[in-house]
Every structure is written in structure tokens, then in C-alpha cells.
Tab-separated table of C-alpha atoms in Angstrom:
chain	number	residue	atom	x	y	z
U	1	UNK	CA	-0.353	0.113	-0.391
U	2	UNK	CA	2.386	1.988	0.843
U	3	UNK	CA	4.138	1.728	-2.648
U	4	UNK	CA	0.598	2.608	-4.170
U	5	UNK	CA	0.552	5.942	-2.126
U	6	UNK	CA	4.291	6.866	-3.801
U	7	UNK	CA	2.820	5.962	-6.730
U	8	UNK	CA	0.243	8.565	-6.652
U	9	UNK	CA	2.125	11.271	-5.090
U	10	UNK	CA	4.489	10.906	-8.224
U	11	UNK	CA	1.724	10.750	-10.273
U	12	UNK	CA	-0.120	14.211	-8.934
U	13	UNK	CA	3.777	15.654	-8.508
U	14	UNK	CA	4.590	14.599	-12.773
U	15	UNK	CA	1.761	16.396	-12.694
U	16	UNK	CA	1.810	19.803	-11.257
U	17	UNK	CA	5.600	19.521	-12.548
U	18	UNK	CA	4.218	18.980	-16.485
U	19	UNK	CA	1.441	22.030	-15.175
U	20	UNK	CA	3.998	24.273	-14.208
U	21	UNK	CA	5.783	23.753	-16.992
U	22	UNK	CA	2.677	24.566	-19.310
U	23	UNK	CA	2.319	27.897	-17.146
U	24	UNK	CA	5.968	28.852	-17.491
U	25	UNK	CA	6.002	28.524	-21.634
U	26	UNK	CA	2.731	30.183	-21.623
U	27	UNK	CA	4.287	33.040	-19.503
U	28	UNK	CA	7.517	33.722	-21.786
U	29	UNK	CA	5.020	33.049	-24.856
U	30	UNK	CA	3.689	36.629	-23.553
U	31	UNK	CA	6.608	37.660	-22.767
U	32	UNK	CA	8.088	37.287	-26.284
U	33	UNK	CA	4.632	39.222	-27.573
U	34	UNK	CA	5.083	41.820	-24.961
U	35	UNK	CA	8.243	42.710	-26.453
U	36	UNK	CA	7.875	42.763	-29.728
U	37	UNK	CA	4.474	44.963	-29.196
U	38	UNK	CA	7.129	47.516	-27.250
U	39	UNK	CA	9.443	46.970	-30.256
U	40	UNK	CA	6.828	48.202	-33.068
U	41	UNK	CA	5.331	50.665	-30.699
U	42	UNK	CA	9.582	51.933	-30.038
U	43	UNK	CA	9.370	51.503	-34.172
U	44	UNK	CA	6.786	53.484	-34.640
U	45	UNK	CA	7.233	56.591	-31.865
U	46	UNK	CA	10.330	57.032	-34.209
U	47	UNK	CA	8.973	57.001	-37.767
U	48	UNK	CA	6.241	59.824	-35.685
U	49	UNK	CA	9.079	62.021	-34.699
U	50	UNK	CA	11.087	61.590	-37.396
U	51	UNK	CA	7.501	62.770	-39.465
U	52	UNK	CA	6.879	65.310	-37.273
U	53	UNK	CA	10.668	66.928	-37.501
U	54	UNK	CA	9.798	66.480	-42.080
U	55	UNK	CA	6.627	68.649	-41.082
U	56	UNK	CA	8.132	71.073	-38.963
U	57	UNK	CA	10.529	71.655	-41.746
U	58	UNK	CA	7.886	72.034	-44.182
U	59	UNK	CA	5.805	75.232	-41.719
U	60	UNK	CA	8.462	76.964	-41.522
U	61	UNK	CA	9.276	76.984	-45.255
U	62	UNK	CA	5.559	77.767	-45.363
U	63	UNK	CA	6.090	80.626	-42.828
U	64	UNK	CA	9.156	81.932	-44.464
U	65	UNK	CA	8.082	81.350	-48.314
U	66	UNK	CA	5.900	85.157	-47.991
U	67	UNK	CA	8.456	87.129	-46.073
U	68	UNK	CA	10.791	85.832	-49.121
U	69	UNK	CA	8.289	86.539	-52.037
U	70	UNK	CA	7.894	89.810	-50.593
U	71	UNK	CA	11.481	90.600	-50.249
U	72	UNK	CA	11.812	89.077	-53.533
U	73	UNK	CA	8.959	91.608	-54.599
U	74	UNK	CA	10.424	94.175	-52.931
U	75	UNK	CA	13.663	93.818	-54.726
U	76	UNK	CA	12.212	93.858	-58.317
U	77	UNK	CA	10.194	97.045	-57.554
U	78	UNK	CA	13.836	98.990	-56.555
U	79	UNK	CA	15.453	97.135	-59.657
U	80	UNK	CA	12.628	98.561	-61.639
U	81	UNK	CA	12.175	102.119	-59.881
U	82	UNK	CA	15.748	103.365	-58.924
U	83	UNK	CA	14.465	106.304	-57.514
U	84	UNK	CA	13.256	104.216	-54.741
């Protein structure tokens, strides 16, 4: 009878080991997925920062364009009318 109890305990322990191993695999997979998601977020963040910088540059050009056009128009007026 003692051997039967030992077999039962052994079976229970083996089942517990298998359950814990499965949980560990699941946790590892979740960590891998979280890491992949985190990397994707970081990459997207970097792309958005680059796009933001590009848009800021375009905005600056758009703000300067009217000023440059007025300056250019003023230069042309000065060339056409030397008395100014």
C-alpha cells in the first residue's frame, strides 16, 4: 500500500510539474509578444518623430515663403524703379 501512495504522489507531482512547465511556456510566450509589441511601438514612435520633424521643417518653409516672396518683390520693384 505504501508503494501505491508513492505512485500517486509521484503522479501528482509529475502532473504539477507538467502544469507549471505549461504555465512557464505561456508566460514566456506572453513576454516575447510583449517585447515584440514594445519594439513595434518604439519603431513607430521613431517614425512619428521623424515625420514630425519633417512637418516642422515644411511649416517653417511655408511661414518663410511669403516673407521671401515679399522681399523678392521688393527687390524687383527697386530694380524697376531706381528712385526708391
